[in-house]
Coordinates of C-alpha atoms in Angstrom, one line a residue:
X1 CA 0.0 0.0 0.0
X2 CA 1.7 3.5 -0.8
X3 CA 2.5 5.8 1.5
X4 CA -0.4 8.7 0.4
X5 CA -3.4 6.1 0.6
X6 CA -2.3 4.3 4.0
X7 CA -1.8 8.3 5.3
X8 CA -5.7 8.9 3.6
X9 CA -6.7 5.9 5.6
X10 CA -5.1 7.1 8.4
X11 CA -6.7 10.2 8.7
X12 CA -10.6 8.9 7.8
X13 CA -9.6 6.9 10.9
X14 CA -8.4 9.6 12.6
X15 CA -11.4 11.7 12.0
X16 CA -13.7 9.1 13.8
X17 CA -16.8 10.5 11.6
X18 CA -18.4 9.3 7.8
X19 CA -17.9 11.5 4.9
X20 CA -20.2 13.9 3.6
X21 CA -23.1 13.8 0.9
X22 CA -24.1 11.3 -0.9
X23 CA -20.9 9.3 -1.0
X24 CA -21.7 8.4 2.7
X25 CA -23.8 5.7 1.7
X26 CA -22.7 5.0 -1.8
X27 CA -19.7 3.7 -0.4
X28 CA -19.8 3.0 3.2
X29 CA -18.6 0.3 4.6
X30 CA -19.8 0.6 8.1
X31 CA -22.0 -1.2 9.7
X32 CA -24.5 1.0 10.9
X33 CA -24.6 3.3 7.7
X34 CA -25.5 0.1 5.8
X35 CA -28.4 -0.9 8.5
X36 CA -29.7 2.1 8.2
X37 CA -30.2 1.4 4.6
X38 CA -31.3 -1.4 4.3
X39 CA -34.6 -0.6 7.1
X40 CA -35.2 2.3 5.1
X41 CA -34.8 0.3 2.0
X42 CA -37.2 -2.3 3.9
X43 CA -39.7 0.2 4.8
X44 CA -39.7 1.7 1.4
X45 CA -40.7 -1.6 0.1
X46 CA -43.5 -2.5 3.0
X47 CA -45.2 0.7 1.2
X48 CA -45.1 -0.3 -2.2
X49 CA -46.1 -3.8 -1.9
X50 CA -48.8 -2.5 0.9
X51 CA -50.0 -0.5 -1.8
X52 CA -50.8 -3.4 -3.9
X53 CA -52.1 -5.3 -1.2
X54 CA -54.6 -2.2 -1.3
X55 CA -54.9 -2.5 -5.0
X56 CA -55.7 -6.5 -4.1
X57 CA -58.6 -5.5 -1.4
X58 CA -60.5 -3.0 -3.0
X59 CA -61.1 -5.1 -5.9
X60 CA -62.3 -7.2 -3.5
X61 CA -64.2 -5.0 -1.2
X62 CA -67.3 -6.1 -2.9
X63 CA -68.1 -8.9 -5.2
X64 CA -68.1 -8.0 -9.5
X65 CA -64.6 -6.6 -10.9
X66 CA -64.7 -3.1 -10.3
X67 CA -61.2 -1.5 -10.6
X68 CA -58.6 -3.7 -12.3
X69 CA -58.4 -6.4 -14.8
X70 CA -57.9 -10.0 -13.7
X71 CA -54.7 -10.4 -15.4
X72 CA -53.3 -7.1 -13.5
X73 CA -54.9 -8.6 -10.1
X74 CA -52.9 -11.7 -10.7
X75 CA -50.0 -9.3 -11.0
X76 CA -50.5 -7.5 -8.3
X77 CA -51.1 -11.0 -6.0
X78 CA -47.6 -12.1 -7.3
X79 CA -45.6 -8.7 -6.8
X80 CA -47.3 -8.5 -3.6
X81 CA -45.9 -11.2 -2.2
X82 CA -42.6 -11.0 -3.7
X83 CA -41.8 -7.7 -3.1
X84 CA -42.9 -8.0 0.9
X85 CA -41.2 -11.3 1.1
X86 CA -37.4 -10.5 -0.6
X87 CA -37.9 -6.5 -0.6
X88 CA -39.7 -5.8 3.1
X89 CA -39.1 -8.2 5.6
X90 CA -35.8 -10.0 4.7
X91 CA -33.9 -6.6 4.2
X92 CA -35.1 -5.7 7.3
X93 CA -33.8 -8.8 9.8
X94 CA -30.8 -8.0 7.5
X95 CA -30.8 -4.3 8.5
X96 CA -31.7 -4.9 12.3
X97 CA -28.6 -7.9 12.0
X98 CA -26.0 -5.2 10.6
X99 CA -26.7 -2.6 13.0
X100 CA -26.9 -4.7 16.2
X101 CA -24.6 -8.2 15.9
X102 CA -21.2 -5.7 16.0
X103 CA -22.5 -4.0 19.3
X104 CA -24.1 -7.1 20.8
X105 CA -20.7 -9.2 20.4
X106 CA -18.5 -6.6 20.7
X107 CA -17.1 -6.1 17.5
X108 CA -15.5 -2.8 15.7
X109 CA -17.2 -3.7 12.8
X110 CA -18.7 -6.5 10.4
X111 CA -15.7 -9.1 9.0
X112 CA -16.4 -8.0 5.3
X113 CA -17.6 -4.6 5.0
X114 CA -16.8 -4.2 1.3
X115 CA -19.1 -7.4 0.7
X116 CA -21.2 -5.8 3.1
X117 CA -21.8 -2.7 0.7
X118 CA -22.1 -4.9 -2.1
X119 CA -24.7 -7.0 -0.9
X120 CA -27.3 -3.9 -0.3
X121 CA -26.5 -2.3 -3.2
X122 CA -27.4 -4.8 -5.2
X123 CA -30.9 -4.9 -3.8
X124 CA -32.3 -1.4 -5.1
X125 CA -30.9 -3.1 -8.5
X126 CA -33.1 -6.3 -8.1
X127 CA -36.2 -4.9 -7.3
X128 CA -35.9 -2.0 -10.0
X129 CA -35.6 -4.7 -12.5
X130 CA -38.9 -6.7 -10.8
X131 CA -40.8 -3.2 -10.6
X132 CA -40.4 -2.6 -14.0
X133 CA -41.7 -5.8 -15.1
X134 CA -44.6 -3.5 -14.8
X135 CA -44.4 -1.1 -17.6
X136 CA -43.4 -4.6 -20.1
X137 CA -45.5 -5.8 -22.9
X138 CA -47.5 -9.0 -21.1
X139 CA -47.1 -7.2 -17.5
X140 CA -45.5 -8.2 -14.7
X141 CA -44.9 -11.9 -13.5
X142 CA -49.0 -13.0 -12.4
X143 CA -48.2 -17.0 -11.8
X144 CA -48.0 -16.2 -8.1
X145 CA -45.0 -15.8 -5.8
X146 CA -44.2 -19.6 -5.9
X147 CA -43.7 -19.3 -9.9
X148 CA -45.0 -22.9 -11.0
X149 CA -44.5 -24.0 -14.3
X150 CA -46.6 -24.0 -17.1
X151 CA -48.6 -20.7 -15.7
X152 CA -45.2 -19.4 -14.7
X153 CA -43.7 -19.7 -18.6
X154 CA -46.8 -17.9 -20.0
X155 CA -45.5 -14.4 -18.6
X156 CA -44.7 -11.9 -21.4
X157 CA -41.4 -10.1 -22.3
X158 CA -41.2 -9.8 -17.9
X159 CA -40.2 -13.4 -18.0
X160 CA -36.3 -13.4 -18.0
X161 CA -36.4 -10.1 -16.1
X162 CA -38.5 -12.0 -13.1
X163 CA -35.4 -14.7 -12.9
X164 CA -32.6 -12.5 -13.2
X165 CA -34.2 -10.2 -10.4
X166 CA -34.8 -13.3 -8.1
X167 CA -31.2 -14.3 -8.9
X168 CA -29.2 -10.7 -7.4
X169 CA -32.1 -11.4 -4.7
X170 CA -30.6 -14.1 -4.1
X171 CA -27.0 -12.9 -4.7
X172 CA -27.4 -10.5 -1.5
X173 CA -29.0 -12.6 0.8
X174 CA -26.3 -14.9 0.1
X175 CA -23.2 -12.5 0.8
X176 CA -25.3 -10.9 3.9
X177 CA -25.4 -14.5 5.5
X178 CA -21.4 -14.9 4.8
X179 CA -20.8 -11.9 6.5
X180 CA -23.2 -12.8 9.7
X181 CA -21.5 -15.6 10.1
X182 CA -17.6 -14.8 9.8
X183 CA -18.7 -12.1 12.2
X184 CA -20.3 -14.1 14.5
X185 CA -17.7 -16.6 14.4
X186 CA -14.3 -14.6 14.6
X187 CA -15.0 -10.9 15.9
X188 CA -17.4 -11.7 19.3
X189 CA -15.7 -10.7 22.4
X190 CA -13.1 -12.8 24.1
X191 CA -14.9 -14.0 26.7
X192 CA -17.8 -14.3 25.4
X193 CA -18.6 -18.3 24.2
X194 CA -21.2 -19.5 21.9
X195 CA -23.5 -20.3 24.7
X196 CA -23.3 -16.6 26.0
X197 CA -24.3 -14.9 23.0
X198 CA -27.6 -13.0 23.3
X199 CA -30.7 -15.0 21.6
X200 CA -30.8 -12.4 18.5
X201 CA -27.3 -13.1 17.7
X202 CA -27.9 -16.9 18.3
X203 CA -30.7 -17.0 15.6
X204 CA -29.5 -14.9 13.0
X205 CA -26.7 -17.2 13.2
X206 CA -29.0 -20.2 12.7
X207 CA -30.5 -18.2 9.8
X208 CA -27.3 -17.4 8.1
X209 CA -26.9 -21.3 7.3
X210 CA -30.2 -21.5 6.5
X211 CA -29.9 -18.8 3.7
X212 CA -27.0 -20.7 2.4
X213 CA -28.2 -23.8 2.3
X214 CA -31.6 -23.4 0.6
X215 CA -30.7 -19.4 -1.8
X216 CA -28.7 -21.7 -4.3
X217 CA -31.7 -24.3 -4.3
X218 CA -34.0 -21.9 -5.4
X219 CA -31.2 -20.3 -8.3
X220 CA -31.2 -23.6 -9.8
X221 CA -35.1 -23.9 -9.6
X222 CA -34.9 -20.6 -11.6
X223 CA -32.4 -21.4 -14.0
X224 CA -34.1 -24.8 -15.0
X225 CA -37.0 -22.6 -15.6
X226 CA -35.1 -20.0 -17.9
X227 CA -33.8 -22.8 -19.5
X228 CA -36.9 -24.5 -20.2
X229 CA -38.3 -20.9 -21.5
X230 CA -35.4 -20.4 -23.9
X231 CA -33.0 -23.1 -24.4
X232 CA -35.5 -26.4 -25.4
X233 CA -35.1 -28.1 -22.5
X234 CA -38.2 -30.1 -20.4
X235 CA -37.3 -30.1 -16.6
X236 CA -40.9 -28.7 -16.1
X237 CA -42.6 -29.5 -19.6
X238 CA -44.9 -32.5 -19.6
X239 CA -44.9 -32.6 -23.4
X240 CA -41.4 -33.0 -23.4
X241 CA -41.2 -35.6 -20.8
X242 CA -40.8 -33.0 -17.8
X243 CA -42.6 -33.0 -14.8
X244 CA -44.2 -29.5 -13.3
X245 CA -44.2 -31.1 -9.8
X246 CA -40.6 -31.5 -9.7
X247 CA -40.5 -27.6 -9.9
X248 CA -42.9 -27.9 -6.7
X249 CA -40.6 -30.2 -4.6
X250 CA -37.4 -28.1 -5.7
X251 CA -38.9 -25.0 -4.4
X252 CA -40.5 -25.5 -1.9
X253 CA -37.4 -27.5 -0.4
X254 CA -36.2 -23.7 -0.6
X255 CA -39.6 -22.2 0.4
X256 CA -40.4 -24.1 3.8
X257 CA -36.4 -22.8 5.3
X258 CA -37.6 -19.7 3.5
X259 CA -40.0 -19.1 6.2
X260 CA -38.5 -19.7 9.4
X261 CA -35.7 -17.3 7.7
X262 CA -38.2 -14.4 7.7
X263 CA -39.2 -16.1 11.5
X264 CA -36.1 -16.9 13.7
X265 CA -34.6 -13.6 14.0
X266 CA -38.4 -12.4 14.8
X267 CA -37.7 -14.9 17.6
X268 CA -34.6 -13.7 18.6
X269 CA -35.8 -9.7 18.6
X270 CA -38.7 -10.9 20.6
X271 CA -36.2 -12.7 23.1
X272 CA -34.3 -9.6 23.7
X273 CA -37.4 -7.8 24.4
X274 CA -39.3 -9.6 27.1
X275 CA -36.3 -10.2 29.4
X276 CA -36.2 -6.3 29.3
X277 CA -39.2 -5.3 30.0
X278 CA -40.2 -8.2 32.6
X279 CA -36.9 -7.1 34.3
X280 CA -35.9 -10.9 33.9
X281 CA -33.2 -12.8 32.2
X282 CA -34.5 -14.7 29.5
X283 CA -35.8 -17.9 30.9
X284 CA -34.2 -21.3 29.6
X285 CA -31.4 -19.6 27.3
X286 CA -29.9 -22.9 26.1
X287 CA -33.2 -24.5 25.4
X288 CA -34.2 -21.3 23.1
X289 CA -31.1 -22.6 21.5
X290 CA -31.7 -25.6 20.9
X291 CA -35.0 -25.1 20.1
X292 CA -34.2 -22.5 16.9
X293 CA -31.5 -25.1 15.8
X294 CA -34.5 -28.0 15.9
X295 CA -36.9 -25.7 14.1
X296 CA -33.8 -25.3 11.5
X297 CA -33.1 -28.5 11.3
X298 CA -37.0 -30.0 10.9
X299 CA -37.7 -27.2 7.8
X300 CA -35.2 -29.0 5.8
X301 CA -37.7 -32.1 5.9
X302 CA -41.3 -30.9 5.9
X303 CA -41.0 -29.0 2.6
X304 CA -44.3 -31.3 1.1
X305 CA -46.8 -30.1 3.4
X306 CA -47.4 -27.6 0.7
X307 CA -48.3 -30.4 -1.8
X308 CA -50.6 -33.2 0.2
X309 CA -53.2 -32.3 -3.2
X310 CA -50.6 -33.2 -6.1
X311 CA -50.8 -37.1 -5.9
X312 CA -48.1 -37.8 -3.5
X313 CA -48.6 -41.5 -2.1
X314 CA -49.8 -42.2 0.9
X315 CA -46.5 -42.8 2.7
X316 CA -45.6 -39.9 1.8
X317 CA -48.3 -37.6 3.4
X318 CA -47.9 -39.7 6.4
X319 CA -44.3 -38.4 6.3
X320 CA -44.8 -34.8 5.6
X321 CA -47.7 -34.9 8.0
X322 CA -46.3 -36.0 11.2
X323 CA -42.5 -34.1 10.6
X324 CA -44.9 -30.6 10.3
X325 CA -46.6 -31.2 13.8
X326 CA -43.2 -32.2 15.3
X327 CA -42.1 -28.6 14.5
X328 CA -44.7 -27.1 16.6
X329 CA -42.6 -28.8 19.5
X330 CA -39.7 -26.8 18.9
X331 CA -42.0 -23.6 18.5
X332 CA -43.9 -24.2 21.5
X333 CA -40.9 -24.5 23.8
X334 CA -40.1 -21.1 22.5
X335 CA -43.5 -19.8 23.2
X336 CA -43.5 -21.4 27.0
X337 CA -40.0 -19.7 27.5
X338 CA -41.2 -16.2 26.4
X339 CA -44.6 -17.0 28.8
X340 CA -42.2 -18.2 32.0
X341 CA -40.1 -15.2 31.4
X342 CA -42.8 -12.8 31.9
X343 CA -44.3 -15.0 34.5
X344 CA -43.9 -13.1 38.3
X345 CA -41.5 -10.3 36.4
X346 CA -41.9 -6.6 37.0
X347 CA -43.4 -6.1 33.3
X348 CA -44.4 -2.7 32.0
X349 CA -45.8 -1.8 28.7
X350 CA -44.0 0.3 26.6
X351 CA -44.3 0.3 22.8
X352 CA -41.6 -2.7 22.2
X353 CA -43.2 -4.7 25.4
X354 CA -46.6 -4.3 23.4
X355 CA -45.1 -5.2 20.2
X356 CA -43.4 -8.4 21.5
X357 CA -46.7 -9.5 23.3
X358 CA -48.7 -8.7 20.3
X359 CA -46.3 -11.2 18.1
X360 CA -46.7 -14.3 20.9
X361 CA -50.0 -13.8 21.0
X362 CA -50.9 -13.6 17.1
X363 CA -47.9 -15.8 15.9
X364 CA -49.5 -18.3 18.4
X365 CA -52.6 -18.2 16.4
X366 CA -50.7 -18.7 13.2
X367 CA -49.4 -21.9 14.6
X368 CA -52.0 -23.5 15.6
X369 CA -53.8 -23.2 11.9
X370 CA -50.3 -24.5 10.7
X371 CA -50.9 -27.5 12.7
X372 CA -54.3 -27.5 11.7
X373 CA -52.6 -27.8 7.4
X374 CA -50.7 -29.9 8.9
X375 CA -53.3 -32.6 8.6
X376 CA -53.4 -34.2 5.2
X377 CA -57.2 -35.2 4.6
X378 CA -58.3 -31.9 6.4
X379 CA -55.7 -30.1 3.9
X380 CA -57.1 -31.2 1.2
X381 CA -59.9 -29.4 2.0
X382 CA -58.2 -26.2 2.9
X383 CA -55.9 -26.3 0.4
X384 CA -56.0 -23.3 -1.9
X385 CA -58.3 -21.5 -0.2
X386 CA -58.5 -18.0 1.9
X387 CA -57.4 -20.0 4.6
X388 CA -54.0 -20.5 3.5
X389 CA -53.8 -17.1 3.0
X390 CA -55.1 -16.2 6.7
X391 CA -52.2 -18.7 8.5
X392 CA -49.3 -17.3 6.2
X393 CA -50.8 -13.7 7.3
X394 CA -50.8 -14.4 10.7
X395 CA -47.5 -15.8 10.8
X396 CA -46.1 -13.2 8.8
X397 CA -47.7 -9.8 9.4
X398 CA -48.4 -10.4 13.4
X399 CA -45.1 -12.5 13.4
X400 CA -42.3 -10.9 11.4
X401 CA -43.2 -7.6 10.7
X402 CA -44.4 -7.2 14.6
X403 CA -41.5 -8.4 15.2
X404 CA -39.4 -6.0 13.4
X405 CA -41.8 -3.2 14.3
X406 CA -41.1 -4.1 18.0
X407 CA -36.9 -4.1 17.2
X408 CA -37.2 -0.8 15.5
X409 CA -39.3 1.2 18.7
X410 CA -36.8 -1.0 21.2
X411 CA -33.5 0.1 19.1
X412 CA -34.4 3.5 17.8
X413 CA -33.2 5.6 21.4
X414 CA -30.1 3.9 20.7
X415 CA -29.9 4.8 16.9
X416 CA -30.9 8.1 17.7
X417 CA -29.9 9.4 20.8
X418 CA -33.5 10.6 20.8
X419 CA -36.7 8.8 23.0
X420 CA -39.3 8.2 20.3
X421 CA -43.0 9.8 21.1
X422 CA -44.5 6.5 23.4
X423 CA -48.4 8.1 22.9
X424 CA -47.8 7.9 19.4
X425 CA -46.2 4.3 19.2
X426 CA -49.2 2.9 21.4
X427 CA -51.3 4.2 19.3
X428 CA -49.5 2.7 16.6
X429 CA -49.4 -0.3 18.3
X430 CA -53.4 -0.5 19.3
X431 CA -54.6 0.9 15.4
X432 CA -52.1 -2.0 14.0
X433 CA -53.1 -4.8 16.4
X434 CA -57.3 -4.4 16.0
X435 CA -56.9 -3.7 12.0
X436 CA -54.9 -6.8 11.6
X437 CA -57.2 -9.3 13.3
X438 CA -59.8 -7.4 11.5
X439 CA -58.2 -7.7 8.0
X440 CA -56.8 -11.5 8.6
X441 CA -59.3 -13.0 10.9
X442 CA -62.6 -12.7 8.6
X443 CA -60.2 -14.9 6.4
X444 CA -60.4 -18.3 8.4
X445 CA -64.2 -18.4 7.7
X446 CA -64.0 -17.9 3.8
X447 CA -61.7 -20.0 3.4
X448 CA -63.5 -22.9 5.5
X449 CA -66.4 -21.6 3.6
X450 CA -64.5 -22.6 0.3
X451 CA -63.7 -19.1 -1.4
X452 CA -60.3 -19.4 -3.5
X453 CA -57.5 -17.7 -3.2
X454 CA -55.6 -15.6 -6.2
X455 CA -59.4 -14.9 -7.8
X456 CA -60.2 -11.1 -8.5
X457 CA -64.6 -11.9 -8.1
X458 CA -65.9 -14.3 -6.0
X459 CA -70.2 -14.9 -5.5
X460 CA -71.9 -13.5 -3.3
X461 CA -72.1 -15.7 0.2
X462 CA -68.1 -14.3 0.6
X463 CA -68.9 -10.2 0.2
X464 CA -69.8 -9.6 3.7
X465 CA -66.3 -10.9 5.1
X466 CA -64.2 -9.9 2.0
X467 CA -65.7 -6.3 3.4
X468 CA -64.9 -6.7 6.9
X469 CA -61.0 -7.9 5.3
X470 CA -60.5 -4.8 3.6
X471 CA -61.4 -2.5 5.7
X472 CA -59.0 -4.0 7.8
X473 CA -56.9 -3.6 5.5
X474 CA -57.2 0.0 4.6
X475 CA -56.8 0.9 8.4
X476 CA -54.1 -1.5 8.7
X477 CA -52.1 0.7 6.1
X478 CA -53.0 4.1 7.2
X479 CA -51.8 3.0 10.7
X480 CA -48.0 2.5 9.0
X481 CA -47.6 6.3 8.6
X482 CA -47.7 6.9 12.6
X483 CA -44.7 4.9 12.3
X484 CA -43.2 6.6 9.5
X485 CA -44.0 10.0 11.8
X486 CA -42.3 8.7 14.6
X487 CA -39.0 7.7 12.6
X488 CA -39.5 10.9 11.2
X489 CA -39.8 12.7 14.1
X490 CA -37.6 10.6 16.5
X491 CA -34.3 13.3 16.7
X492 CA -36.7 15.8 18.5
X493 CA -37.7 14.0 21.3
X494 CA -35.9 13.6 24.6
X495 CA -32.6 12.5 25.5
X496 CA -31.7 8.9 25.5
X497 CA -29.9 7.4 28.0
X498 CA -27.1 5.2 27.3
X499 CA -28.6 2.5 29.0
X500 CA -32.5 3.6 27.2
X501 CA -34.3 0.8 29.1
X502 CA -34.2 0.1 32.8
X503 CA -34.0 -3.5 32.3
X504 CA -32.0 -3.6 29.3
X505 CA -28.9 -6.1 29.4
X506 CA -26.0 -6.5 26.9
X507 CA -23.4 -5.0 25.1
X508 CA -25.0 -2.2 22.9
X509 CA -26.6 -0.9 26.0
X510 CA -23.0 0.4 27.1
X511 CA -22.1 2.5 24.2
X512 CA -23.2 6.0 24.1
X513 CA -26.6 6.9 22.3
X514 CA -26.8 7.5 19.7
X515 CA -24.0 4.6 19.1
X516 CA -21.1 6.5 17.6
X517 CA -19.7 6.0 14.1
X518 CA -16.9 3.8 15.3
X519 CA -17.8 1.2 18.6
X520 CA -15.5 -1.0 20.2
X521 CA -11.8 -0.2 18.9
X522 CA -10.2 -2.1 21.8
X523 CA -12.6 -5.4 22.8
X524 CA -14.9 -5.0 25.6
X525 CA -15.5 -7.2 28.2
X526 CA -18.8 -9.5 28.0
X527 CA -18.6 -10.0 31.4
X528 CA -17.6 -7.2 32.8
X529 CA -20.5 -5.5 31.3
X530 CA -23.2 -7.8 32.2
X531 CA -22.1 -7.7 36.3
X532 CA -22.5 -3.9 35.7
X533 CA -26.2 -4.4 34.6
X534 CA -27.2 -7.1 37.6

């Protein structure tokens, strides 16, 4: 390295502080510049796809088509989904991972912080290329979010621009999981052992091999697609000896791991939470570890629970049947953990506290219709119907993005140096909590009452809870811009504390607020820190 660029490094070190304008963030390589981006990337992408949820429930306010063509509501269904699934929640456990595993583990930094730019920037890249599927002869991708062959090979000139957009996707995820672990792995504290790490580090490590193990599974699934499209071959063609259920079992070997991605480090926010505000430790640490590596473990071999309807012997469903209600063992321990924690603690209610009940409450509920699809013959039943659509919702929106919701009000003093406006997240929390049970709930009965899902008109026995759903809805999404208020808003309030919360715990709680630009340049003491706390 010459002499003049070691010196320029030198002095950018020296300075302790991020450079100016825009080239901040084009080319930062610290941790906390690049989780900030990515939530506000997330958050940015949480309003887009909630605005085509919207365009979704007002065609179906009322039964008839009133506003949008089928083939644009099938559109809408599959960018929906996409865009929350890759573009919302993902980036955000992502963002929420880079800005707290350094400070949890006590580490200067993430191990590859060039990679680290890399991966994010390559998102805004991704979903530019999917969101302009829109304005393509044909329209964007409408085969839903699963992409199943032969519906999925009928999409116009969007077709290869779909694939290559799932494949950076992928790409990111992929280096973002690298990172996490070569973090975890080599940077934590010295005396701080596996064991000892707090439970959000524990399960975004648990994640990061997940994401490994299963991105590459679905690039292949892709590829065989784009090759079926464009280079004559029949991995998915019946006619030419292909079999469009292989594309079934191939992804959704990816899509089961796929969901306790966007769930474990739900679990692990949620685990930081309750201890805090119960004034507790967290209450069978080892076990919660356990548990999240059973749960990781089990998703690799209940992938066919989505497919008890294609034909699959008898055997089979047996198999898939009882392996899905053995991961509800794993979940529940995780459940009565949380529960015992809080049990006889000195709990108050602030906006995070709400948050985190709000998600073991609801995500409950979500399980327990899992289990309920779990059952082959009465899955056949509720297969493809609204309440499919009502269990993933419940898992997901109550879960996950609860979940991250309660991370961002818990974290944000600390980000900020500022106390967020607590009247104004409560009422976030309250308006958020009623409209999502009103929006999801409704969708239990219609789908026991045998209304489809992915159909823009439906007769008239389903209009008056399709109503009920989308008002739900509408207040559901109007209750998102408190939060964008209080984000907006949160360097004019109060103060912060370097601790924040009285029963906080941990590293990041000893670092100033807001956390400065550079943490931890000589490695702290785990221990030392948590004696200081009890």
């Amino acid at each position: 390295m010459s002499s003049t660029v070691a010196d320029a490094l030198d002095h950018e070190h020296d300075d302790h502080g991020p450079t100016k304008g825009i080239g901040r963030w084009l080319f930062s390589t610290n941790h906390k510049d690049i989780g900030t981006m990515y939530l506000i990337f997330s958050l940015t992408m949480f309003f887009i796809g909630g605005a085509m949820a919207m365009v979704i429930r007002s065609e179906l306010a009322v039964p008839g088509l009133q506003f949008v063509h089928p083939e644009f509501f099938n559109s809408m269904t599959t960018m929906h989904a996409l865009i929350m699934v890759f573009g919302a929640v993902m980036p955000a456990f992502v963002g929420l991972a880079n800005w707290m595993i350094p400070l949890m583990i006590g580490a200067p930094d993430m191990a590859l912080p060039r990679m680290n730019n890399w991966s994010f920037w390559i998102l805004p890249v991704a979903f530019g290329i999917l969101l302009s599927t829109l304005l393509m002869p044909g329209g964007a991708p409408a085969s839903g979010w699963t992409m199943y062959p032969p519906l999925v090979l009928q999409t116009g000139d969007a077709f290869p621009f779909l694939i290559f957009s799932v494949h950076l996707m992928g790409i990111s995820s992929i280096m973002g999981a690298i990172n996490v672990i070569v973090t975890i792995i080599n940077m934590r504290a010295p005396d701080m052992s596996l064991l000892k790490m707090p439970m959000f580090v524990w399960m975004w490590l648990i994640t990061a091999y997940l994401l490994i193990a299963v991105m590459p599974v679905l690039a292949g699934a892709v590829t065989m697609l784009l090759t079926d499209q464009f280079f004559g071959t029949s991995f998915f063609l019946a006619a030419g000896g292909g079999d469009p259920v292989m594309f079934q079992h191939i992804f959704w070997f990816f899509g089961h791991p796929e969901v306790y991605i966007m769930i474990l480090p739900a679990f692990g926010v949620v685990s930081e939470i309750i201890p805090t505000f119960s004034r507790k430790k967290l209450f069978g640490h080892d076990s919660m570890v356990y548990a999240g590596s059973s749960i990781a473990f089990l998703s690799f071999i209940v992938w066919a629970h989505h497919m008890f309807t294609v034909g699959m012997p008898l055997t089979g469903q047996m198999f898939f049947m009882f392996a899905t209600m053995l991961i509800a063992v794993p979940t529940g321990v995780k459940v009565f953990n949380w529960v015992a924690t809080m049990w006889r603690g000195a709990m108050t209610f602030e906006t995070p506290m709400l948050f985190s009940l709000g998600f073991v409450f609801l995500f409950t509920i979500g399980g327990f219709s899992g289990l309920m699809l779990a059952i082959a013959p009465a899955d056949i039943q509720y297969h493809d119907t609204y309440f499919v659509v009502a269990h993933f919702h419940y898992v997901l929106v109550p879960g996950s993005v609860f979940a991250i919701m309660a991370g961002a009000y818990y974290w944000l003093p600390k980000w900020t140096g500022h106390m967020y406006n607590e009247t104004l997240g409560k009422a976030h929390f309250w308006l958020s909590t009623i409209f999502v049970n009103l929006t999801f709930f409704p969708m239990h009965f219609l789908g026991l009452a045998g209304m489809p899902r992915r159909i823009p008109d439906y007769s008239t026995q389903f209009a008056d809870f399709n109503t009920i759903a989308s008002i739900g809805a509408f207040g559901f999404g109007l209750s998102q811009l408190i939060f964008v208020w209080i984000v907006v808003t949160a360097w004019r309030g109060e103060k912060a504390t370097d601790r924040v919360w009285e029963g906080s715990h941990g590293l990041e709680w000893t670092v100033p607020s807001p956390a400065p630009w550079h943490t931890f340049t000589t490695p702290p003491k785990a221990r030392i820190a948590q004696e200081a706390f009890e």
